[in-house]
Amino acid sequence: MTRAPVDDATPLAGEVAQRLRFDKAVLDNGLAVIGEHNAGAASVAAGFFVHTGARDETPEVAGVSHFLEHMVFKGNERYTAEDINRTFDELGAQYNAFTSEERTVYYGAVLPERLPQLIDLLAELMRPALRQEDFDVEKKVILEEIAMYEDRPHFHVFDISAPLFWSGHPLGNSVLGTKESIGALTREQMLEYFRRRYSPQNLVLAVSGRYDWDAVLEQAERIAGAWPTFEAPRERPEAETAAGRDGVVDPKLNRVHVAYYAPGIAMTDPRRYAAAVLGNVLGDSSGSRLYWELVDKGLADNASLGHEANEDQGAFVGYVSVAPERAEDVIARYQEVLARAQAEPPTPEEWRRAQRKLATGLTLRAETPLGRLTSLGATYQSLGVYQSVAEVVDRVMNAQLETGLELLAARPFDASFVFTLGPGSHEAPR
Amino acid sequence: MSSDDDASAVAGTTPEVARTPLTATLENGLTIVYEAMPWLPSVSATLVLPFGSVSDPEGFEGAATVLHEWMQRGAGDLDSRALSDALEDLGVRRGGGSSRESSSLTASFLASELEAVMPLFASMVTSPRLDDAEFEAARELAVQELESLDDSPAQRLFDELLAAFVASPQGRSPYGTAEGLAALTPALVREEARRNLRPTGAVLALAGGADWDRVLAAAREAFGGWQGDGVNLPGVQVGKPGRRHVVADSAQVQIGLAFPGPKPGTDEAYVHNVALNVLSGSMGSRLFTEVREKRGLVYSVSAFFRTLRGFGYTVGYAGTTPERADETLAVFLAELERLSEGVTAEELERAKTGMLSALVMQGESSSATAGRLAADVFNLGRARTLQEITAKVEAVTVEDVNEYVATHRLPEPTIVTLGPARVAAGVAQ
């Protein structure tokens, strides 16, 4: 339940909510089908959310979730890879897929009259052949993708530091894997992973925008009702995160790229809205405490922080880009800003400002069915509930400063982990 | 109820209706364009100003990007912090940037805040403080962004490609140069502000959930007192096509190519764009199929139409590891060449379907719509309706495309590569 609205943002969001309807059904084999119907939408988005990702991988198959995400587009007995790409094009679909630590999502958006064909096609993806010849060609594409991200140090620094912060907890697993793990991966290993993870009870089919619910449900039952089901549990070990400093020297870099981590809270924790507001007060890309201390003064061209809530763990995660000669000073100031927040907590004005910024951002992302789909599906998959955007906005606007103080009282920033990736002319304590 | 019935039953309330941009020009020359999206709780605004690296004085490359940063650091009665706080208190999400021939400020906010946001938004161009105390930090940020470019090989490639392709000042990097940034003084950038922050030639585009009378009144109130004549930008001149390799210690070789295309907004430009979408509009298109799907040469490969004011050009991009760069470029060039042999009716239909459907979906977002309106007025001098663009794309036939590609053989492209090793393919015989 939500508390009473306290802000002018709420009636506005409520205005939208009046036209929305939440639909939900679970097929006998456990496949959940959900929808957020919006009669005013010009398009419709649909996606399969698979509850599997890098955290469900063992080290020998590091990167298999993401490689598999590419492989499902290679088709099956009924569709070749070219058929799949061509059919998406014939539908005029905006479509893609992504893999994270916690889920793999296949999605597309089309004009409403083409939804049945889109769902058909997405369902074909969920039954891939995983042919050896396709596997061999696509492995090269994955290796190119790994090389591409190596050239993006602002991304790479997180890929190499997350395993250290999470200290062996699977949330630190790399989504891409490594050249070595991908190079050694076999089709059989991928097939075994697919058979273990892609169970209907591990899947959510989510739809947002303008659609006919009876037709969607009838179609889902017809296509996916017979998919065999099995248990696909997720391991949830306790996390003991690292604190301190580490780093890697790469002489070809021009800047120092800093990854910052501090313990946070899980998605299931009701204080997560306050954690998001707190992260925004401290580290939003503009107008936050870190912005005024570092970016506004021209000491770093990027210094940010946000709270990232995973299903059973969370973290405050930040990034800094800085000139090598200034790196140590800037890192010290960055940590000082966060440490000081524990003694000088956010003011009501700062708190309010961050709430409003987050509310606007949430509202804007939900303007399009495709923009709305990810949070609709992910929230249902991870928490088992439906939350309208109006409700999320409401919760953000009602997040209490006192809750933020409670989070700060645990002194999360005393247990920070700082990782530098830079040219090495700076003093990085090892 | 079938889906088709469902579609027609709500057609009267769907976003396609009443999507006509409304335009007004204030007495001071500022063009205001607005598209109502009454079902949205939000409004997005884009203000485009006609200055960028193209207008930087010789020897002071980077003046535009520093001005763009500096002008946001306090305006009217508010210092930098107070201005930022005032906008954020209203929940405004800000953005924008300084590019080759334009600089922009963007803001998205809840429609109820329109009247409160507009004066603050306008103040950054009508009465920026440009305090000495804020100058060094603004310049220092620009210096750091320039230095960060070295750690972004793909972004650096586009800069190098445009520098090689465009001979006129539009080819200059929006990041400026180290020397140019070092030479800037507050007095010089203030002079740039006086020259460039003018209503004539500027465009204010908005889209979202407010009605036109309200939008126009708020914009007039906020921008009406702004005075000054505009600046004339030079025309685009293309350089001599050629090859260039930039040595960089990167994991992948970045491959870029560019060649001139039809003038934006013309019938020919629509035909060209449809042909390019057959080549590279989607994951089923020719480039993606041949370079990635069949050969696994890249993760990323694309070709797209870009515009400068009054000038259209095609850009191609691929990133691949050094030992495969040669084959990648060879396949890329072969596909460009093969396009002149014509496209099939099925390919054309798929390309058009994708373009039309993308138009509808972009039209659901207030910020995408404001951006489209601003770009149209800035580049074409008027805002097209979605219906007009749709009709123009729909009207392109397979005969149009095949005649076009047959008579417009691939001009010799400018090719720039960036990475550890040179790339041999495509070197002119």
PDB file of C-alpha atoms in Angstrom, chain B residues 92-220:
ATOM      1  CA  VAL B  92      14.226  19.474 -13.980  1.00  0.00           C
ATOM      2  CA  ARG B  93      16.449  16.945 -15.770  1.00  0.00           C
ATOM      3  CA  ARG B  94      19.017  18.959 -17.691  1.00  0.00           C
ATOM      4  CA  GLY B  95      21.211  18.118 -20.627  1.00  0.00           C
ATOM      5  CA  GLY B  96      22.690  19.532 -23.782  1.00  0.00           C
ATOM      6  CA  GLY B  97      26.072  20.001 -25.307  1.00  0.00           C
ATOM      7  CA  SER B  98      28.205  21.922 -27.718  1.00  0.00           C
ATOM      8  CA  SER B  99      28.801  20.380 -31.119  1.00  0.00           C
ATOM      9  CA  ARG B 100      30.105  21.434 -34.516  1.00  0.00           C
ATOM     10  CA  GLU B 101      27.608  24.075 -35.620  1.00  0.00           C
ATOM     11  CA  SER B 102      25.165  24.229 -32.771  1.00  0.00           C
ATOM     12  CA  SER B 103      25.039  24.185 -29.001  1.00  0.00           C
ATOM     13  CA  SER B 104      22.016  23.096 -27.065  1.00  0.00           C
ATOM     14  CA  LEU B 105      20.396  23.171 -23.659  1.00  0.00           C
ATOM     15  CA  THR B 106      17.714  20.632 -22.851  1.00  0.00           C
ATOM     16  CA  ALA B 107      15.292  20.313 -19.958  1.00  0.00           C
ATOM     17  CA  SER B 108      12.577  17.805 -19.126  1.00  0.00           C
ATOM     18  CA  PHE B 109      10.112  18.421 -16.329  1.00  0.00           C
ATOM     19  CA  LEU B 110       6.555  17.890 -15.229  1.00  0.00           C
ATOM     20  CA  ALA B 111       4.089  19.984 -17.234  1.00  0.00           C
ATOM     21  CA  SER B 112       2.787  21.691 -14.101  1.00  0.00           C
ATOM     22  CA  GLU B 113       6.194  23.378 -13.666  1.00  0.00           C
ATOM     23  CA  LEU B 114       6.337  24.921 -17.152  1.00  0.00           C
ATOM     24  CA  GLU B 115       5.870  28.558 -16.057  1.00  0.00           C
ATOM     25  CA  ALA B 116       8.416  28.176 -13.254  1.00  0.00           C
ATOM     26  CA  VAL B 117      11.036  26.439 -15.381  1.00  0.00           C
ATOM     27  CA  MET B 118      10.977  28.691 -18.470  1.00  0.00           C
ATOM     28  CA  PRO B 119      12.465  31.865 -16.927  1.00  0.00           C
ATOM     29  CA  LEU B 120      15.315  29.900 -15.334  1.00  0.00           C
ATOM     30  CA  PHE B 121      15.939  27.966 -18.533  1.00  0.00           C
ATOM     31  CA  ALA B 122      15.941  31.175 -20.597  1.00  0.00           C
ATOM     32  CA  SER B 123      18.182  33.068 -18.191  1.00  0.00           C
ATOM     33  CA  MET B 124      21.209  30.979 -19.170  1.00  0.00           C
ATOM     34  CA  VAL B 125      21.132  32.545 -22.641  1.00  0.00           C
ATOM     35  CA  THR B 126      19.426  35.890 -21.992  1.00  0.00           C
ATOM     36  CA  SER B 127      21.405  36.910 -18.911  1.00  0.00           C
ATOM     37  CA  PRO B 128      24.273  34.551 -18.119  1.00  0.00           C
ATOM     38  CA  ARG B 129      26.539  35.958 -15.414  1.00  0.00           C
ATOM     39  CA  LEU B 130      29.818  34.711 -16.874  1.00  0.00           C
ATOM     40  CA  ASP B 131      31.549  35.418 -13.570  1.00  0.00           C
ATOM     41  CA  ASP B 132      35.351  35.442 -13.636  1.00  0.00           C
ATOM     42  CA  ALA B 133      35.326  33.096 -10.662  1.00  0.00           C
ATOM     43  CA  GLU B 134      33.629  30.380 -12.697  1.00  0.00           C
ATOM     44  CA  PHE B 135      35.780  30.664 -15.806  1.00  0.00           C
ATOM     45  CA  GLU B 136      38.781  28.552 -14.837  1.00  0.00           C
ATOM     46  CA  ALA B 137      36.668  25.590 -13.730  1.00  0.00           C
ATOM     47  CA  ALA B 138      34.661  25.729 -16.967  1.00  0.00           C
ATOM     48  CA  ARG B 139      37.851  25.735 -19.024  1.00  0.00           C
ATOM     49  CA  GLU B 140      39.450  23.047 -16.872  1.00  0.00           C
ATOM     50  CA  LEU B 141      36.463  20.751 -17.479  1.00  0.00           C
ATOM     51  CA  ALA B 142      36.834  21.233 -21.231  1.00  0.00           C
ATOM     52  CA  VAL B 143      40.553  20.400 -20.984  1.00  0.00           C
ATOM     53  CA  GLN B 144      39.758  17.215 -19.106  1.00  0.00           C
ATOM     54  CA  GLU B 145      37.066  16.168 -21.549  1.00  0.00           C
ATOM     55  CA  LEU B 146      39.590  16.627 -24.356  1.00  0.00           C
ATOM     56  CA  GLU B 147      42.078  14.465 -22.457  1.00  0.00           C
ATOM     57  CA  SER B 148      39.414  11.819 -21.817  1.00  0.00           C
ATOM     58  CA  LEU B 149      38.881  11.529 -25.566  1.00  0.00           C
ATOM     59  CA  ASP B 150      42.177   9.618 -25.758  1.00  0.00           C
ATOM     60  CA  ASP B 151      40.611   6.845 -23.687  1.00  0.00           C
ATOM     61  CA  SER B 152      37.610   6.566 -26.063  1.00  0.00           C
ATOM     62  CA  PRO B 153      38.997   5.289 -29.374  1.00  0.00           C
ATOM     63  CA  ALA B 154      35.617   5.067 -31.109  1.00  0.00           C
ATOM     64  CA  GLN B 155      34.714   8.649 -30.256  1.00  0.00           C
ATOM     65  CA  ARG B 156      38.160   9.795 -31.266  1.00  0.00           C
ATOM     66  CA  LEU B 157      37.768   8.090 -34.627  1.00  0.00           C
ATOM     67  CA  PHE B 158      34.661  10.138 -35.463  1.00  0.00           C
ATOM     68  CA  ASP B 159      36.542  13.314 -34.617  1.00  0.00           C
ATOM     69  CA  GLU B 160      39.460  12.322 -36.839  1.00  0.00           C
ATOM     70  CA  LEU B 161      37.108  11.208 -39.615  1.00  0.00           C
ATOM     71  CA  LEU B 162      35.212  14.503 -39.708  1.00  0.00           C
ATOM     72  CA  ALA B 163      38.478  16.450 -39.572  1.00  0.00           C
ATOM     73  CA  ALA B 164      39.704  14.551 -42.641  1.00  0.00           C
ATOM     74  CA  PHE B 165      36.367  14.678 -44.482  1.00  0.00           C
ATOM     75  CA  VAL B 166      35.261  18.282 -43.966  1.00  0.00           C
ATOM     76  CA  ALA B 167      37.597  21.048 -45.090  1.00  0.00           C
ATOM     77  CA  SER B 168      35.513  23.959 -43.757  1.00  0.00           C
ATOM     78  CA  PRO B 169      35.517  24.812 -40.027  1.00  0.00           C
ATOM     79  CA  GLN B 170      32.692  22.291 -39.397  1.00  0.00           C
ATOM     80  CA  GLY B 171      35.488  19.712 -39.486  1.00  0.00           C
ATOM     81  CA  ARG B 172      36.949  21.030 -36.255  1.00  0.00           C
ATOM     82  CA  SER B 173      36.545  18.961 -33.135  1.00  0.00           C
ATOM     83  CA  PRO B 174      33.829  20.150 -30.749  1.00  0.00           C
ATOM     84  CA  TYR B 175      36.318  19.386 -27.976  1.00  0.00           C
ATOM     85  CA  GLY B 176      38.672  22.123 -29.191  1.00  0.00           C
ATOM     86  CA  THR B 177      42.439  21.849 -29.029  1.00  0.00           C
ATOM     87  CA  ALA B 178      44.817  21.961 -26.061  1.00  0.00           C
ATOM     88  CA  GLU B 179      46.413  25.145 -27.460  1.00  0.00           C
ATOM     89  CA  GLY B 180      43.092  26.780 -28.223  1.00  0.00           C
ATOM     90  CA  LEU B 181      41.704  26.072 -24.760  1.00  0.00           C
ATOM     91  CA  ALA B 182      44.904  27.331 -23.126  1.00  0.00           C
ATOM     92  CA  ALA B 183      44.680  30.610 -25.037  1.00  0.00           C
ATOM     93  CA  LEU B 184      41.149  31.458 -23.890  1.00  0.00           C
ATOM     94  CA  THR B 185      40.526  34.365 -21.530  1.00  0.00           C
ATOM     95  CA  PRO B 186      37.303  35.429 -19.812  1.00  0.00           C
ATOM     96  CA  ALA B 187      37.216  38.542 -21.984  1.00  0.00           C
ATOM     97  CA  LEU B 188      37.505  36.538 -25.171  1.00  0.00           C
ATOM     98  CA  VAL B 189      34.786  34.055 -24.253  1.00  0.00           C
ATOM     99  CA  ARG B 190      32.550  36.934 -23.093  1.00  0.00           C
ATOM    100  CA  GLU B 191      32.939  38.374 -26.564  1.00  0.00           C
ATOM    101  CA  GLU B 192      31.894  34.993 -27.971  1.00  0.00           C
ATOM    102  CA  ALA B 193      28.827  35.111 -25.734  1.00  0.00           C
ATOM    103  CA  ARG B 194      27.964  38.581 -27.015  1.00  0.00           C
ATOM    104  CA  ARG B 195      28.310  37.358 -30.594  1.00  0.00           C
ATOM    105  CA  ASN B 196      26.588  33.990 -30.239  1.00  0.00           C
ATOM    106  CA  LEU B 197      23.901  34.114 -27.555  1.00  0.00           C
ATOM    107  CA  ARG B 198      21.375  35.750 -29.848  1.00  0.00           C
ATOM    108  CA  PRO B 199      17.733  34.979 -30.600  1.00  0.00           C
ATOM    109  CA  THR B 200      18.047  35.253 -34.389  1.00  0.00           C
ATOM    110  CA  GLY B 201      18.739  31.804 -35.752  1.00  0.00           C
ATOM    111  CA  ALA B 202      18.074  30.139 -32.397  1.00  0.00           C
ATOM    112  CA  VAL B 203      15.312  27.560 -32.040  1.00  0.00           C
ATOM    113  CA  LEU B 204      13.259  26.690 -28.974  1.00  0.00           C
ATOM    114  CA  ALA B 205      11.460  23.364 -29.458  1.00  0.00           C
ATOM    115  CA  LEU B 206       9.075  21.852 -26.933  1.00  0.00           C
ATOM    116  CA  ALA B 207       6.881  18.776 -26.813  1.00  0.00           C
ATOM    117  CA  GLY B 208       4.623  17.289 -24.195  1.00  0.00           C
ATOM    118  CA  GLY B 209       1.542  17.681 -22.092  1.00  0.00           C
ATOM    119  CA  ALA B 210       0.708  21.371 -22.165  1.00  0.00           C
ATOM    120  CA  ASP B 211      -1.389  23.394 -24.574  1.00  0.00           C
ATOM    121  CA  TRP B 212       0.073  25.747 -27.145  1.00  0.00           C
ATOM    122  CA  ASP B 213      -1.283  28.963 -25.619  1.00  0.00           C
ATOM    123  CA  ARG B 214       0.380  28.148 -22.329  1.00  0.00           C
ATOM    124  CA  VAL B 215       3.652  27.175 -23.973  1.00  0.00           C
ATOM    125  CA  LEU B 216       3.767  30.258 -26.160  1.00  0.00           C
ATOM    126  CA  ALA B 217       2.899  32.580 -23.292  1.00  0.00           C
ATOM    127  CA  ALA B 218       5.579  31.057 -21.049  1.00  0.00           C
ATOM    128  CA  ALA B 219       8.193  31.138 -23.815  1.00  0.00           C
ATOM    129  CA  ARG B 220       7.333  34.706 -24.802  1.00  0.00           C
TER     130      ARG B 220
END
